[in-house]
Short mmCIF file of C-alpha atoms in Angstrom, two decimals:
data_model
loop_
_atom_site.label_atom_id
_atom_site.label_comp_id
_atom_site.label_asym_id
_atom_site.label_seq_id
_atom_site.Cartn_x
_atom_site.Cartn_y
_atom_site.Cartn_z
CA MET A 23 339.47 51.99 39.31
CA SER A 24 338.58 48.64 37.84
CA LEU A 25 335.47 46.50 38.07
CA PHE A 26 337.19 44.42 40.71
CA GLY A 27 337.13 47.35 43.15
CA PHE A 28 340.80 48.06 43.44
CA SER A 29 343.32 50.45 41.84
CA ILE A 30 344.93 48.13 39.40
CA LYS A 31 346.08 48.43 35.82
CA PRO A 32 343.42 47.58 33.17
CA LEU A 33 343.71 44.12 31.73
CA GLY A 34 342.59 45.24 28.28
CA ALA A 35 346.16 45.12 27.03
CA MET A 36 346.51 41.48 27.64
CA LEU A 37 345.24 40.72 24.18
CA THR A 38 344.97 42.86 21.12
CA LEU A 39 341.55 44.35 20.25
CA ALA A 40 341.49 42.30 17.07
CA ALA A 41 342.15 39.02 18.79
CA LEU A 42 339.54 39.41 21.51
CA GLY A 43 337.02 40.88 19.06
CA ILE A 44 337.37 37.82 16.83
CA TRP A 45 337.36 35.38 19.74
CA LEU A 46 334.23 36.79 21.28
CA SER A 47 332.28 37.75 18.22
CA ALA A 48 328.87 36.23 17.65
CA CYS A 49 328.79 32.98 15.78
CA SER A 50 326.93 32.57 12.46
CA THR A 51 323.70 30.58 12.78
CA LEU A 52 323.79 26.99 11.57
CA PRO A 53 320.85 24.64 11.00
CA GLN A 54 319.55 22.81 14.07
CA GLN A 55 320.63 19.18 14.11
CA SER A 56 320.13 16.46 16.66
CA VAL A 57 323.02 14.42 18.13
CA THR A 58 322.73 10.88 19.34
CA ILE A 59 324.24 10.26 22.78
CA GLY A 60 327.61 8.53 22.43
CA GLU A 61 327.95 9.43 18.77
CA LEU A 62 330.59 11.95 17.79
CA PRO A 63 328.75 15.05 16.37
CA THR A 64 329.80 16.86 13.29
CA ALA A 65 331.60 20.17 13.76
CA ALA A 66 328.42 21.98 12.57
CA GLN A 67 326.32 20.15 15.13
CA ALA A 68 328.75 21.02 17.88
CA VAL A 69 328.77 24.70 16.91
CA GLN A 70 324.98 24.79 16.84
CA ARG A 71 324.64 23.06 20.21
CA LEU A 72 327.10 25.39 21.90
CA GLU A 73 325.34 28.38 20.49
CA ASP A 74 321.99 26.97 21.68
CA ARG A 75 323.47 26.74 25.18
CA ARG A 76 324.67 30.34 25.05
CA ARG A 77 321.34 31.73 23.84
CA PHE A 78 319.41 29.76 26.43
CA VAL A 79 320.50 32.16 29.13
CA ARG A 80 317.92 34.95 28.88
CA SER A 81 318.72 36.29 32.32
CA PHE A 82 321.04 35.44 35.25
CA LEU A 83 321.94 36.41 38.79
CA MET A 84 325.16 35.49 40.49
CA ARG A 85 326.52 36.35 43.90
CA GLY A 86 329.85 35.38 45.55
CA GLU A 87 333.51 36.17 45.69
CA ILE A 88 335.85 37.80 43.17
CA SER A 89 339.63 37.86 43.17
CA PHE A 90 342.42 39.11 41.00
CA GLU A 91 346.07 38.02 40.92
CA GLY A 92 348.69 40.01 39.10
CA GLU A 93 351.92 41.98 39.27
CA GLN A 94 350.62 43.93 42.27
CA GLY A 95 349.66 40.85 44.27
CA GLU A 96 346.29 39.39 45.08
CA VAL A 97 343.06 41.34 45.92
CA ASN A 98 339.65 40.00 46.94
CA GLY A 99 336.12 41.22 47.16
CA GLU A 100 332.42 40.23 46.80
CA HIS A 101 330.13 40.60 43.79
CA LEU A 102 326.49 40.67 42.87
CA ILE A 103 325.95 40.55 39.11
CA GLN A 104 322.71 40.47 37.14
CA GLY A 105 322.22 40.20 33.41
CA SER A 106 319.47 40.21 30.76
CA TYR A 107 320.10 38.84 27.28
CA PRO A 108 321.90 39.84 25.26
CA ASN A 109 323.72 42.80 26.73
CA ARG A 110 322.12 44.39 29.83
CA LEU A 111 324.25 44.13 32.93
CA ARG A 112 324.41 45.33 36.53
CA ALA A 113 327.50 44.62 38.61
CA GLU A 114 327.89 45.58 42.26
CA ILE A 115 331.41 45.14 43.74
CA MET A 116 331.95 45.14 47.47
CA GLY A 117 335.20 45.27 49.47
CA PRO A 118 335.96 44.20 53.02
CA PHE A 119 332.97 44.09 55.35
CA SER A 120 330.69 44.29 52.28
CA ARG A 121 331.39 48.05 51.80
CA PRO A 122 330.31 49.17 48.30
CA VAL A 123 333.22 49.90 46.02
CA LEU A 124 331.82 50.07 42.48
CA LEU A 125 328.44 49.97 40.76
CA LEU A 126 328.24 49.36 37.00
CA VAL A 127 324.83 49.57 35.24
CA SER A 128 324.11 49.31 31.50
CA ASP A 129 320.86 49.03 29.49
CA GLY A 130 322.80 47.76 26.52
CA ALA A 131 323.48 51.17 24.97
CA TRP A 132 324.40 53.43 27.83
CA LEU A 133 326.78 52.97 30.75
CA TYR A 134 326.56 54.33 34.31
CA VAL A 135 329.39 53.76 36.77
CA LEU A 136 329.51 54.90 40.37
CA ASP A 137 332.92 54.89 42.08
CA TYR A 138 332.16 54.97 45.78
CA GLN A 139 335.80 55.46 46.83
CA ALA A 140 336.23 58.51 44.62
CA ASN A 141 332.67 59.75 45.25
CA LYS A 142 332.31 60.23 41.51
CA ALA A 143 330.03 58.88 38.76
CA PHE A 144 330.54 58.32 35.03
CA TRP A 145 327.99 58.32 32.20
CA GLY A 146 328.39 57.54 28.51
CA ARG A 147 327.95 55.03 25.73
CA ALA A 148 328.61 51.42 26.51
CA SER A 149 331.52 51.18 24.08
CA ARG A 150 334.45 48.77 24.31
CA ARG A 151 336.67 51.69 25.24
CA ASN A 152 334.46 52.91 28.04
CA LEU A 153 333.84 49.39 29.40
CA ALA A 154 337.54 48.58 29.38
CA ARG A 155 338.16 51.56 31.65
CA PHE A 156 336.17 49.86 34.43
CA VAL A 157 335.97 46.18 33.57
CA GLY A 158 339.64 45.82 32.71
CA LEU A 159 338.99 43.72 29.57
CA ASP A 160 338.52 45.00 26.04
CA LEU A 161 335.13 43.36 25.59
CA SER A 162 331.69 44.27 24.46
CA LEU A 163 328.66 43.94 26.71
CA GLU A 164 327.54 40.84 24.70
CA GLU A 165 330.95 39.22 25.22
CA ILE A 166 331.02 39.97 28.93
CA TYR A 167 327.50 38.52 29.28
CA ALA A 168 328.59 35.32 27.53
CA LEU A 169 331.76 34.83 29.68
CA LEU A 170 329.82 35.38 32.93
CA THR A 171 327.47 32.53 32.00
CA GLY A 172 330.25 30.13 31.05
CA ASN A 173 329.89 30.51 27.28
CA VAL A 174 332.34 31.38 24.48
CA PRO A 175 330.78 32.83 21.34
CA LEU A 176 332.72 31.19 18.54
CA VAL A 177 334.77 32.66 15.69
CA LYS A 178 332.42 34.01 13.04
CA ASN A 179 332.84 32.58 9.56
CA ALA A 180 335.85 30.59 10.62
CA HIS A 181 338.34 29.68 7.90
CA SER A 182 338.83 26.18 9.38
CA VAL A 183 336.83 24.17 11.88
CA LYS A 184 337.91 20.88 13.44
CA LEU A 185 336.24 18.61 15.99
CA SER A 186 338.15 15.84 17.87
CA ARG A 187 338.13 13.86 21.05
CA ALA A 188 339.92 15.27 24.00
CA PRO A 189 342.33 13.11 26.10
CA GLN A 190 339.78 13.29 28.99
CA ALA A 191 336.87 10.89 28.70
CA GLU A 192 333.56 12.26 27.49
CA ARG A 193 335.05 15.49 26.27
CA LEU A 194 335.53 17.01 22.83
CA ILE A 195 337.65 19.80 21.42
CA LEU A 196 336.35 22.30 18.80
CA GLU A 197 339.19 24.14 17.06
CA LEU A 198 338.56 27.18 14.88
CA ALA A 199 340.78 29.60 13.02
CA ALA A 200 339.95 32.99 11.62
CA GLN A 201 340.54 33.84 8.01
CA GLY A 202 344.31 34.00 7.35
CA GLY A 203 345.07 31.91 10.42
CA VAL A 204 345.78 34.95 12.59
CA VAL A 205 343.76 33.83 15.59
CA GLY A 206 343.31 30.25 16.78
CA GLN A 207 340.59 29.18 19.21
CA ALA A 208 340.08 25.84 20.99
CA VAL A 209 336.99 25.09 23.12
CA THR A 210 336.77 21.92 25.22
CA PHE A 211 333.33 20.73 26.20
CA ASP A 212 331.36 17.79 27.58
CA SER A 213 330.28 15.54 24.77
CA THR A 214 326.89 14.75 26.42
CA ARG A 215 325.76 18.04 28.04
CA PHE A 216 327.93 20.37 25.96
CA ASP A 217 329.18 22.20 29.07
CA VAL A 218 332.14 24.37 28.14
CA VAL A 219 334.97 23.40 30.55
CA SER A 220 337.83 25.41 29.02
CA ALA A 221 338.77 27.67 26.11
CA ARG A 222 342.00 28.95 24.70
CA ILE A 223 342.75 31.81 22.39
CA GLY A 224 346.06 32.77 20.89
CA GLU A 225 347.65 34.71 18.09
CA TRP A 226 349.50 32.28 15.90
CA GLY A 227 353.18 33.20 15.91
CA GLY A 228 352.64 35.77 18.69
CA GLU A 229 352.91 35.92 22.45
CA ASN A 230 349.36 36.86 23.32
CA GLU A 231 347.35 34.07 24.77
CA MET A 232 344.34 33.76 27.08
CA GLU A 233 342.72 30.85 28.75
CA ALA A 234 339.32 30.46 30.42
CA SER A 235 338.10 27.56 32.59
CA PHE A 236 334.67 26.81 33.98
CA LYS A 237 333.90 24.53 36.90
CA ASP A 238 331.25 23.52 39.49
CA PHE A 239 328.33 23.27 37.13
CA GLU A 240 324.71 23.71 38.24
CA ALA A 241 321.87 22.19 36.28
CA ALA A 242 319.46 24.47 34.44
CA SER A 243 317.65 21.99 32.15
CA PRO A 244 318.51 21.16 29.45
CA PHE A 245 321.99 22.64 30.12
CA SER A 246 324.15 23.43 33.09
CA TYR A 247 326.30 26.44 33.93
CA PRO A 248 329.41 27.11 36.08
CA ARG A 249 329.66 28.56 39.54
CA LYS A 250 333.40 29.04 39.14
CA ILE A 251 335.00 31.04 36.28
CA SER A 252 338.71 31.61 35.87
CA LEU A 253 340.55 33.75 33.28
CA ASN A 254 344.29 33.60 32.79
CA ASP A 255 346.56 35.46 30.40
CA SER A 256 350.11 35.04 29.15
CA ARG A 257 351.33 37.63 31.70
CA GLU A 258 350.29 35.39 34.56
CA ARG A 259 347.31 37.50 35.59
CA LYS A 260 344.21 35.66 36.86
CA ILE A 261 340.60 36.62 37.54
CA LEU A 262 338.42 34.24 39.52
CA LEU A 263 334.64 34.43 40.10
CA ASN A 264 333.36 31.97 42.68
CA CYS A 265 329.50 32.06 43.00
CA ASP A 266 327.73 30.92 46.10
CA GLU A 267 324.47 31.71 44.37
CA LEU A 268 323.71 31.21 40.62
CA SER A 269 320.21 31.55 39.07
CA ILE A 270 319.68 31.00 35.33
CA ASN A 271 316.66 32.65 33.70
CA PRO A 272 315.25 34.19 36.98
CA VAL A 273 312.67 36.96 36.99
CA LEU A 274 314.76 39.97 38.00
CA ALA A 275 312.92 42.25 40.50
CA GLY A 276 312.65 45.98 40.01
CA ALA A 277 314.51 47.79 37.21
CA PRO A 278 318.09 46.72 37.80
CA PHE A 279 319.39 48.05 34.48
CA ASP A 280 318.04 51.59 34.90
CA PRO A 281 320.68 53.83 36.44
CA GLN A 282 319.62 55.80 39.46
CA PRO A 283 322.22 58.56 39.96
CA LEU A 284 322.95 59.55 43.54
CA LYS A 285 322.21 63.19 44.28
CA GLY A 286 325.23 65.33 45.03
CA VAL A 287 327.69 63.00 43.30
CA PRO A 288 329.54 64.71 40.44
CA VAL A 289 329.20 63.04 37.00
CA GLU A 290 331.90 62.78 34.35
CA LEU A 291 330.73 62.31 30.72
CA LEU A 292 332.46 59.47 28.93
CA PRO A 293 333.43 59.86 25.27
#
């Protein structure tokens, strides 16, 4: 069972653990610097502004449709996802007629998953390995939180950093490479609002590659965040989140990140 509510193969194999870990690792903090509108910022200024945008999201709530396209065809469902910075998440996945399929709750350290179809629950540490079993991607909670809010934590201590103008008007491209040039990363963003519109990661000389795109932005002053998120890999698999409702920094009611196990449902302990 995957987070998308269907019996499909996990997507964690689409990139190596090292590549994804480097791509979505936290960026080192750089001094705050202002940027004049219309003026090309320095690479350091761009990194800082993109990280400011990522850290601005202290909580979120999104509701809408989710779909997956892969070797086994296309499947669709509905989602309600809530998050609290930096790594608390609650994801409810529904199938046809809004029937519950999967519930995933994490307080940042522990993970509780309820598989409605199998009438079984799972409990254990919120490790990459355990998350990949249900989410389908080999990511940490912090990395999932960032992607869901249209952000891409940048390569930490990058060996090379380059900022240039994109072919599209008002857009810039930030290119980073890890030490040794093993992993390359390119992030395209709006030069005024610093909205991330796309990102690409690839192993230099290898076949593994992943792309992310973000569209339909909603203002949340001083930034804006996407209602539509698309992830594609080199094996032509695609995940699409389309949000009818998106709230940035809302007050989340109740205790959404505290698991409430259902009585009578067997629980399997995760390693």
